[in-house]
Short mmCIF file of N, CA and C in Angstrom, two decimals:
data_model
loop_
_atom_site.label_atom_id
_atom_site.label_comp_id
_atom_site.label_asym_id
_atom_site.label_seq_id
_atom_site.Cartn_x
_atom_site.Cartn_y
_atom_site.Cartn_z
N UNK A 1122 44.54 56.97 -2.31
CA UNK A 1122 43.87 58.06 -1.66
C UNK A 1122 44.87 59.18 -1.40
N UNK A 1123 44.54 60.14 -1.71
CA UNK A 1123 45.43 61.43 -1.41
C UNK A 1123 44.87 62.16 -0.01
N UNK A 1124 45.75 62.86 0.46
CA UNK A 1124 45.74 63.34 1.88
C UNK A 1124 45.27 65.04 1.68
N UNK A 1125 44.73 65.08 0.73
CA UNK A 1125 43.83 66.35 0.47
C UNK A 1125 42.86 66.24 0.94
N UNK A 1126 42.68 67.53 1.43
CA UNK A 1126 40.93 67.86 2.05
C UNK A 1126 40.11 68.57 0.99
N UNK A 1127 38.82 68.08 1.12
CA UNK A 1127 37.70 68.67 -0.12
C UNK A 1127 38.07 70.28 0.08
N UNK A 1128 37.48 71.23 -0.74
CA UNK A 1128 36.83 72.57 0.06
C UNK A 1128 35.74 72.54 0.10
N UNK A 1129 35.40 73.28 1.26
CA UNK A 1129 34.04 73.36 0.86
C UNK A 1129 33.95 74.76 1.52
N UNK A 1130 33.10 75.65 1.10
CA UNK A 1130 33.14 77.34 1.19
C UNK A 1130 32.49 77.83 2.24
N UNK A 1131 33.18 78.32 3.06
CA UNK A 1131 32.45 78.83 4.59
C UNK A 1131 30.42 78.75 4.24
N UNK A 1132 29.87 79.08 5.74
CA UNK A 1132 28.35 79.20 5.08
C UNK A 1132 28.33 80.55 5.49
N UNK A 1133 27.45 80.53 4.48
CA UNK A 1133 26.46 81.89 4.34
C UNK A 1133 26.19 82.74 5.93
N UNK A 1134 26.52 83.77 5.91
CA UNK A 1134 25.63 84.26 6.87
C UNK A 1134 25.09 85.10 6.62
N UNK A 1135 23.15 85.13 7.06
CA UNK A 1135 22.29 86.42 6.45
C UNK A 1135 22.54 87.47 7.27
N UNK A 1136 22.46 88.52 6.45
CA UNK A 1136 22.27 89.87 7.36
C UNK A 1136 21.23 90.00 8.31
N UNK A 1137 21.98 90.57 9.14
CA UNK A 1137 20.67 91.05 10.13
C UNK A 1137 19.64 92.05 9.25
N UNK A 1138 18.20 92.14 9.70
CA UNK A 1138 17.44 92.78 9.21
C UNK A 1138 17.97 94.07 10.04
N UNK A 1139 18.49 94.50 10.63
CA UNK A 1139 18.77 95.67 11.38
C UNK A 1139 18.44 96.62 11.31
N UNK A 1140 18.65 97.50 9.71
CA UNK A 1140 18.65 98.70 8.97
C UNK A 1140 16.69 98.61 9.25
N UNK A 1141 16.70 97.62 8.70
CA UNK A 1141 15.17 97.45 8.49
C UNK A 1141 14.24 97.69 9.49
N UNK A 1142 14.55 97.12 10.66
CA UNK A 1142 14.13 97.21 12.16
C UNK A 1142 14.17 98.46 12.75
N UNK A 1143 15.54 98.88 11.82
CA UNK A 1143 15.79 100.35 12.76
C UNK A 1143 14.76 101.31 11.99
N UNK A 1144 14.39 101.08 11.13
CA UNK A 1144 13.52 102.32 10.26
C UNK A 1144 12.00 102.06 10.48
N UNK A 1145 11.80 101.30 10.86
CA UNK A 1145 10.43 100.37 11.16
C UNK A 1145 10.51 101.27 12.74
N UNK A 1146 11.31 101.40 14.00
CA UNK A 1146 11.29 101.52 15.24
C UNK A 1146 11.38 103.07 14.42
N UNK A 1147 11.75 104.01 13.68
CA UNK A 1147 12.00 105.43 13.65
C UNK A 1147 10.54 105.98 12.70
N UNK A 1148 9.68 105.12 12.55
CA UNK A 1148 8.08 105.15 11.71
C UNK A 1148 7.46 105.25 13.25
N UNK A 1149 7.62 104.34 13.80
CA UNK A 1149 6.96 104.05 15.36
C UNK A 1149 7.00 105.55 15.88
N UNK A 1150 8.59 106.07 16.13
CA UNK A 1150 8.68 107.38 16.84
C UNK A 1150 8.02 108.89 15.96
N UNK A 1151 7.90 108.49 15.42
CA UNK A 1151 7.46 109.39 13.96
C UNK A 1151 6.41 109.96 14.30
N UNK A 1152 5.42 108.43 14.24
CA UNK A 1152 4.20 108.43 14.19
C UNK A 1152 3.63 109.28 15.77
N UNK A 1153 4.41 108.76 16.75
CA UNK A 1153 4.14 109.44 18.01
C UNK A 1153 4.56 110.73 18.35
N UNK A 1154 5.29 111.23 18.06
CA UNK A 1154 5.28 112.65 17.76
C UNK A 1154 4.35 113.67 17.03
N UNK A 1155 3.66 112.86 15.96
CA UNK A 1155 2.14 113.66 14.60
C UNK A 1155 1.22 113.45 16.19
N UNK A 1156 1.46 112.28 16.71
CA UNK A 1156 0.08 112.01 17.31
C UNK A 1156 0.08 113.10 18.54
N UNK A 1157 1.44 113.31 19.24
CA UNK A 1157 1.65 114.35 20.23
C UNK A 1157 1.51 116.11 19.70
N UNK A 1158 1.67 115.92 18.50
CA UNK A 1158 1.38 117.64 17.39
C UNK A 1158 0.18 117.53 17.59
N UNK A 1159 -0.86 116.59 17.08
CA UNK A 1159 -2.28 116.56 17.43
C UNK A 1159 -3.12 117.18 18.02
N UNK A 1160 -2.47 116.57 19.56
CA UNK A 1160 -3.34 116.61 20.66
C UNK A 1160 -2.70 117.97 21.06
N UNK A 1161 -1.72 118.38 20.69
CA UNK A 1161 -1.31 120.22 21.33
C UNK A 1161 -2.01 120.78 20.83
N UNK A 1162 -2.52 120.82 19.36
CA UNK A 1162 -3.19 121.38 18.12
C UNK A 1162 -4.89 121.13 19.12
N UNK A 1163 -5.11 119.59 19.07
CA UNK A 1163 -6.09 119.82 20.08
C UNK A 1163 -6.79 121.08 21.46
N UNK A 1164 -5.77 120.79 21.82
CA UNK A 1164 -5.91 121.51 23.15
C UNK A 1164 -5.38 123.04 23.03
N UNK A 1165 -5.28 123.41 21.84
CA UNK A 1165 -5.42 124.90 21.24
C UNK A 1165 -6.69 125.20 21.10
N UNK A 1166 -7.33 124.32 19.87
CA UNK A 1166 -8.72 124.20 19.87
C UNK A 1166 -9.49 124.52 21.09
N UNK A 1167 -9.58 123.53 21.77
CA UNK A 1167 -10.37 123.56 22.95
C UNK A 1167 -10.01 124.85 23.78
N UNK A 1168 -8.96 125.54 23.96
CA UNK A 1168 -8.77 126.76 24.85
C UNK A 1168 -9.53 127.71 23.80
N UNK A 1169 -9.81 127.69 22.70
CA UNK A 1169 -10.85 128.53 21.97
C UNK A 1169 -12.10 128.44 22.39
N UNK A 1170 -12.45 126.94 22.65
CA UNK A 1170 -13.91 127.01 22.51
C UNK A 1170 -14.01 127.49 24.36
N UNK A 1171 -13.01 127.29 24.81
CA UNK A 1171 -13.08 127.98 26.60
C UNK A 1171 -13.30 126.64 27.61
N UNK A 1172 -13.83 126.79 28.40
CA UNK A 1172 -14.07 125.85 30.17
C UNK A 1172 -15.19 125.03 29.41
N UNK A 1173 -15.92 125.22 28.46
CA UNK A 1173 -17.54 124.81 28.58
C UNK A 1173 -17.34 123.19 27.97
N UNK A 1174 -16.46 122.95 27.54
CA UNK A 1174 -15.69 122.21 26.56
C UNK A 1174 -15.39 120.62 27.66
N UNK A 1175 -14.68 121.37 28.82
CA UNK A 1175 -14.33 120.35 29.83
C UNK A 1175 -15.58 120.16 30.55
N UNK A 1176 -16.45 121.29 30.91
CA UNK A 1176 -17.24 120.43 31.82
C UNK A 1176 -18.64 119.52 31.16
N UNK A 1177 -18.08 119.99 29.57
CA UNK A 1177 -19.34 119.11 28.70
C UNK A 1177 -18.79 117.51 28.75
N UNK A 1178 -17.41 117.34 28.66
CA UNK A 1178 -17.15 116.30 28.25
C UNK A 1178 -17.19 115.10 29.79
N UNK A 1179 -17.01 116.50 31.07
CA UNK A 1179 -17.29 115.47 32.29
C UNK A 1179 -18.46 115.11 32.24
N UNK A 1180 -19.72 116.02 31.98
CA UNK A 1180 -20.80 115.30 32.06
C UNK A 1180 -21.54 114.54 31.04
N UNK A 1181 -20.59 114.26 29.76
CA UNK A 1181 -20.58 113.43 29.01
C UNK A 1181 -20.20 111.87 29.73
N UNK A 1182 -19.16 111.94 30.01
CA UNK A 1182 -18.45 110.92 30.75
C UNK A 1182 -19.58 110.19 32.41
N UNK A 1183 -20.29 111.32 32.63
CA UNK A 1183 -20.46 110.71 34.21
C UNK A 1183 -21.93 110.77 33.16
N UNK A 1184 -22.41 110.93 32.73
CA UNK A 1184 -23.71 110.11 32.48
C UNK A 1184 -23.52 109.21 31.70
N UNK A 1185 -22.72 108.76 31.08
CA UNK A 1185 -22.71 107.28 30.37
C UNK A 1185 -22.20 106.08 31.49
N UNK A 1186 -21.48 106.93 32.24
CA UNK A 1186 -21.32 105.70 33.72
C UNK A 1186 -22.21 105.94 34.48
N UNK A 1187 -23.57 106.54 35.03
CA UNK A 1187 -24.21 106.59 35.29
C UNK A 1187 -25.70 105.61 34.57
N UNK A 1188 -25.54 105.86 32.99
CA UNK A 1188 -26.58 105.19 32.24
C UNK A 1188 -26.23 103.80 32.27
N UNK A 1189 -24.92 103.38 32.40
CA UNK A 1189 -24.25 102.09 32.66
C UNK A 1189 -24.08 101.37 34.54
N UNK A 1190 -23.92 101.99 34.41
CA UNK A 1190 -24.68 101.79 36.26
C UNK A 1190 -25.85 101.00 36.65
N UNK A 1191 -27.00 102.07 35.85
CA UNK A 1191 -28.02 101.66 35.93
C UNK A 1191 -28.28 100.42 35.07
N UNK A 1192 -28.36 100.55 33.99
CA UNK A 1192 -28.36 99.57 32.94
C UNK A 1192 -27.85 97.90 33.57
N UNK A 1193 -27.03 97.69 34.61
CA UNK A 1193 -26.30 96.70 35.11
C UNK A 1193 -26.87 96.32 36.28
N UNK A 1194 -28.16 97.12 36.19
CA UNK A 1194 -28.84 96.61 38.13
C UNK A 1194 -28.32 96.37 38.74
N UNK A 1195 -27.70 97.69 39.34
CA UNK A 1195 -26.53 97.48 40.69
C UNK A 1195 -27.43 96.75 41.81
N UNK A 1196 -28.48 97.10 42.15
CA UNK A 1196 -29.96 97.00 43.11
C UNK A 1196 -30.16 96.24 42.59
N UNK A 1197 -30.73 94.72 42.37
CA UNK A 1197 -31.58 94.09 41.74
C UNK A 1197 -33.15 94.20 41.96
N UNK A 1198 -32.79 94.19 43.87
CA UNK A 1198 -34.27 94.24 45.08
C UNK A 1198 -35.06 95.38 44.98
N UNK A 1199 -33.84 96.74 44.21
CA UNK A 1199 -34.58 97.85 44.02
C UNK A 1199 -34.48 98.30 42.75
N UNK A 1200 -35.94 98.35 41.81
CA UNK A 1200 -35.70 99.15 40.26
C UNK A 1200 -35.04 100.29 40.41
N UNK A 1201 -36.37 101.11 41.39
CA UNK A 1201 -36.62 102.45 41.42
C UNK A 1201 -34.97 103.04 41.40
N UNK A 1202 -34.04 102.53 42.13
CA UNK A 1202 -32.53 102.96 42.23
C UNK A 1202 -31.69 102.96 40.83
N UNK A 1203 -32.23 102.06 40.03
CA UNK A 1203 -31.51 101.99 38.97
C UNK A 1203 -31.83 102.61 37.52
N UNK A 1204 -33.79 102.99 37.69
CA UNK A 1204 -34.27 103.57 36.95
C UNK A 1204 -33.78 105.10 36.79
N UNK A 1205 -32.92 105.79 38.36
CA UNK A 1205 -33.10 106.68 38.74
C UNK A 1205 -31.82 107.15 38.45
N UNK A 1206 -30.52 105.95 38.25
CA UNK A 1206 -29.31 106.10 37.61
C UNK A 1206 -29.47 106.12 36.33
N UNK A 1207 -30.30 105.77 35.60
CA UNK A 1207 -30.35 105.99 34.48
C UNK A 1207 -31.07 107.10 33.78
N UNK A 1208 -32.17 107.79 34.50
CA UNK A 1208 -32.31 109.10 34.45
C UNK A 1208 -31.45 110.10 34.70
N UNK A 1209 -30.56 110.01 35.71
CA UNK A 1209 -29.72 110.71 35.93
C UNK A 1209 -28.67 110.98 35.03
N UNK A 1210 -27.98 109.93 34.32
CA UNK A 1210 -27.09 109.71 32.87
C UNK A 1210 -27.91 110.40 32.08
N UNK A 1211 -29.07 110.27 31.54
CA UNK A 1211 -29.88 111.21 30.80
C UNK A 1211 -29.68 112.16 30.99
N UNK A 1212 -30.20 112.75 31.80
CA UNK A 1212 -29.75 114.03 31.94
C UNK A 1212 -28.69 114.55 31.71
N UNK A 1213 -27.78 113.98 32.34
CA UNK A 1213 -26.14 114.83 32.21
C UNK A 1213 -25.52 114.72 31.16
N UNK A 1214 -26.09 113.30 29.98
CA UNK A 1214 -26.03 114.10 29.02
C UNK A 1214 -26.67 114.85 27.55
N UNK A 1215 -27.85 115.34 28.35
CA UNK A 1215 -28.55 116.26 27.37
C UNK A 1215 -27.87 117.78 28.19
N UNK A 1216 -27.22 117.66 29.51
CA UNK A 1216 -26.31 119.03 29.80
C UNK A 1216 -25.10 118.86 29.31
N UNK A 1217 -24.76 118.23 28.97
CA UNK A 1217 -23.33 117.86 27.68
C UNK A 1217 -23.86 118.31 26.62
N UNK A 1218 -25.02 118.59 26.20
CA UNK A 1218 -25.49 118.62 24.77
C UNK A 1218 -25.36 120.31 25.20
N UNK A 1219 -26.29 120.36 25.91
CA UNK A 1219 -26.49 121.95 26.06
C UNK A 1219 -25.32 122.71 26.41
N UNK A 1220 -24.03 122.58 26.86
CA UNK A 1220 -22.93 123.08 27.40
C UNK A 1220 -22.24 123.55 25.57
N UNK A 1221 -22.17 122.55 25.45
CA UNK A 1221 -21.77 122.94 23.42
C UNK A 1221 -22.36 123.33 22.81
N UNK A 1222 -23.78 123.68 22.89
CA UNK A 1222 -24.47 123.98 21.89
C UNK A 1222 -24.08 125.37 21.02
N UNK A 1223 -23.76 126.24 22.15
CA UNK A 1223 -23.38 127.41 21.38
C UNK A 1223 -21.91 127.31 20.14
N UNK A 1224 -21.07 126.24 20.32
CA UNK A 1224 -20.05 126.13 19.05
C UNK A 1224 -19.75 124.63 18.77
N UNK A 1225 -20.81 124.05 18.56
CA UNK A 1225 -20.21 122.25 18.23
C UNK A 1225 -19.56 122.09 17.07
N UNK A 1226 -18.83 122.93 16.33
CA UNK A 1226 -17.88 122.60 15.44
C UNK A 1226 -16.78 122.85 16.23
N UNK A 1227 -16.45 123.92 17.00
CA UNK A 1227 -14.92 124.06 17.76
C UNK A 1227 -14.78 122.80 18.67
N UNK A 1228 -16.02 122.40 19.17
CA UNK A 1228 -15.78 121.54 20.13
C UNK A 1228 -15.70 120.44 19.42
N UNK A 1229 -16.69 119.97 18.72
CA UNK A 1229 -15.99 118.34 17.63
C UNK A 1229 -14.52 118.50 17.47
N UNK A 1230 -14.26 119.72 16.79
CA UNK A 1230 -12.82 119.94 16.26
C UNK A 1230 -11.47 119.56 17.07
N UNK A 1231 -11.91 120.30 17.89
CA UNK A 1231 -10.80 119.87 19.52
C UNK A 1231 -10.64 118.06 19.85
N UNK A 1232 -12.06 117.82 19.90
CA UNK A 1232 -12.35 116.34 20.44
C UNK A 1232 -11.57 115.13 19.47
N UNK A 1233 -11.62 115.57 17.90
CA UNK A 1233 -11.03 114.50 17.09
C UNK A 1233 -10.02 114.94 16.96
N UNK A 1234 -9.38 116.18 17.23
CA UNK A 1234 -7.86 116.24 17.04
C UNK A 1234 -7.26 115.32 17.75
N UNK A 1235 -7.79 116.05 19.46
CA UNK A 1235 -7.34 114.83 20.74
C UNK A 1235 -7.23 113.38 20.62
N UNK A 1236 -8.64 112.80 20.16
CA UNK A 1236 -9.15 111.85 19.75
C UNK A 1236 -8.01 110.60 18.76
N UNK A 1237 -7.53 111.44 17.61
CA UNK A 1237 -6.50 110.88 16.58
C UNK A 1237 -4.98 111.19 16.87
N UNK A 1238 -5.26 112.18 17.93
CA UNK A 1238 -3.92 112.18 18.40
C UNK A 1238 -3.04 111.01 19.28
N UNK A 1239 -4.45 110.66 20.33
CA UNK A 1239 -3.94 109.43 20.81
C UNK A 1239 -4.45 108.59 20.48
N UNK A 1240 -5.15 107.90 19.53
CA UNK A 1240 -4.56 107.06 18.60
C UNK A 1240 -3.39 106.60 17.79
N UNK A 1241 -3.17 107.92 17.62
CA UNK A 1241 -1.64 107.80 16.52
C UNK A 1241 -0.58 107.39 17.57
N UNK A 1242 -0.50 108.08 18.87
CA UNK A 1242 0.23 107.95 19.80
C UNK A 1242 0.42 106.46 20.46
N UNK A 1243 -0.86 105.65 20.49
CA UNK A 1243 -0.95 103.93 20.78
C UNK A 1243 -0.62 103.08 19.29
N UNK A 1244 -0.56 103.59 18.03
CA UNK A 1244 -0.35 103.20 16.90
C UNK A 1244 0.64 103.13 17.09
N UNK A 1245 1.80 104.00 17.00
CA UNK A 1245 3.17 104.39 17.06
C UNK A 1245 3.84 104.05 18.01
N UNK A 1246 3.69 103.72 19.04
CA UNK A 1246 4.14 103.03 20.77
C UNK A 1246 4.09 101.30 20.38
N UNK A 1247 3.22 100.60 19.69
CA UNK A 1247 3.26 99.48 19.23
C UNK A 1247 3.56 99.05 17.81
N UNK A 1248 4.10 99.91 17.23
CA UNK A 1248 5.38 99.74 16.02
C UNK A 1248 6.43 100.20 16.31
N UNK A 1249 6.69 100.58 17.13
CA UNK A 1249 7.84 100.65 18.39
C UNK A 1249 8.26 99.51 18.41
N UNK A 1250 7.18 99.13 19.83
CA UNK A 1250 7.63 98.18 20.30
C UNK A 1250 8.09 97.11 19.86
N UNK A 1251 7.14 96.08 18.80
CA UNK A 1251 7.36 95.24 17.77
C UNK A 1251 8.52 95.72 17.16
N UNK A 1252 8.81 96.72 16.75
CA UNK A 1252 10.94 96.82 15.75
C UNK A 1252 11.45 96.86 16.88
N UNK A 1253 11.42 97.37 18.17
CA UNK A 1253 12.45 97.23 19.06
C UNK A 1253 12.39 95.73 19.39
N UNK A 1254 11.39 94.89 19.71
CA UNK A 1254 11.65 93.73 20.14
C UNK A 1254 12.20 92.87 18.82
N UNK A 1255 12.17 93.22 17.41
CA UNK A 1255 13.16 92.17 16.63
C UNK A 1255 14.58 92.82 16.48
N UNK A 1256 14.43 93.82 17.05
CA UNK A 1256 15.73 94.98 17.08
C UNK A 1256 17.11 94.09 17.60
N UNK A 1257 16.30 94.18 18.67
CA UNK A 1257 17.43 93.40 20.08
C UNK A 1257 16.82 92.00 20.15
N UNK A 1258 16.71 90.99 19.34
CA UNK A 1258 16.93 89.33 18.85
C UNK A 1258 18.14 89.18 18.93
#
């Protein structure tokens, strides 16, 4: 027996995905920035179409929680209360309807800019997050 040792060749070590992670986390920031151009681009829009814009979309908003109100028989003991929330949602928003009527293309226009803006903005915040969290593994 000889007093030689085998070789045997260090192991392998893989690269970190790093580069990869890091360009994956700079798509994330990317993306949230188009989505923040958006919604400025948005809210250009909407200062065109003027005030009528915001108070369509509040009474968009308070009659669907109103039609949902009702809809959920807050009252069980009483219809008449809930029939009356749900008329009321009606209404406010056929005055959502009527508040736009005079330009519902400026106002769509505004609404899906906003609309895809923050989307892109929750798109991009969670391809973030996901490359930052294999970032720092």
């Amino acid at each position: 027996m000889s007093d030689e040792i085998a070789y045997s060749p260090p192991p392998r070590r893989e690269l970190p995905e790093t580069p990869k992670n890091f360009s994956i986390l700079l798509i994330g920031v990317m993306i949230c920035i188009i989505g923040t151009l958006l919604i400025n681009q948005g809210i250009d829009a909407a200062k065109s179409v003027g005030w009528s814009i915001v108070l369509s979309m509040g009474l968009l908003a308070a009659g669907a929680m109103l039609i949902l109100a009702g809809a959920s028989r807050i009252w069980p003991k009483n219809q008449a209360v809930d029939i009356a929330l749900i008329v009321a949602g009606i209404l406010c928003i056929m005055g959502s309807g009527a508040l736009i009527a005079g330009n519902p293309g400026g106002t769509a226009y505004a609404i899906v800019l906003t609309l895809i803006g923050i989307a892109l903005i929750v798109a991009g915040v969670k391809v973030a997050a996901q490359a930052w969290k294999r970032f720092h593994r």
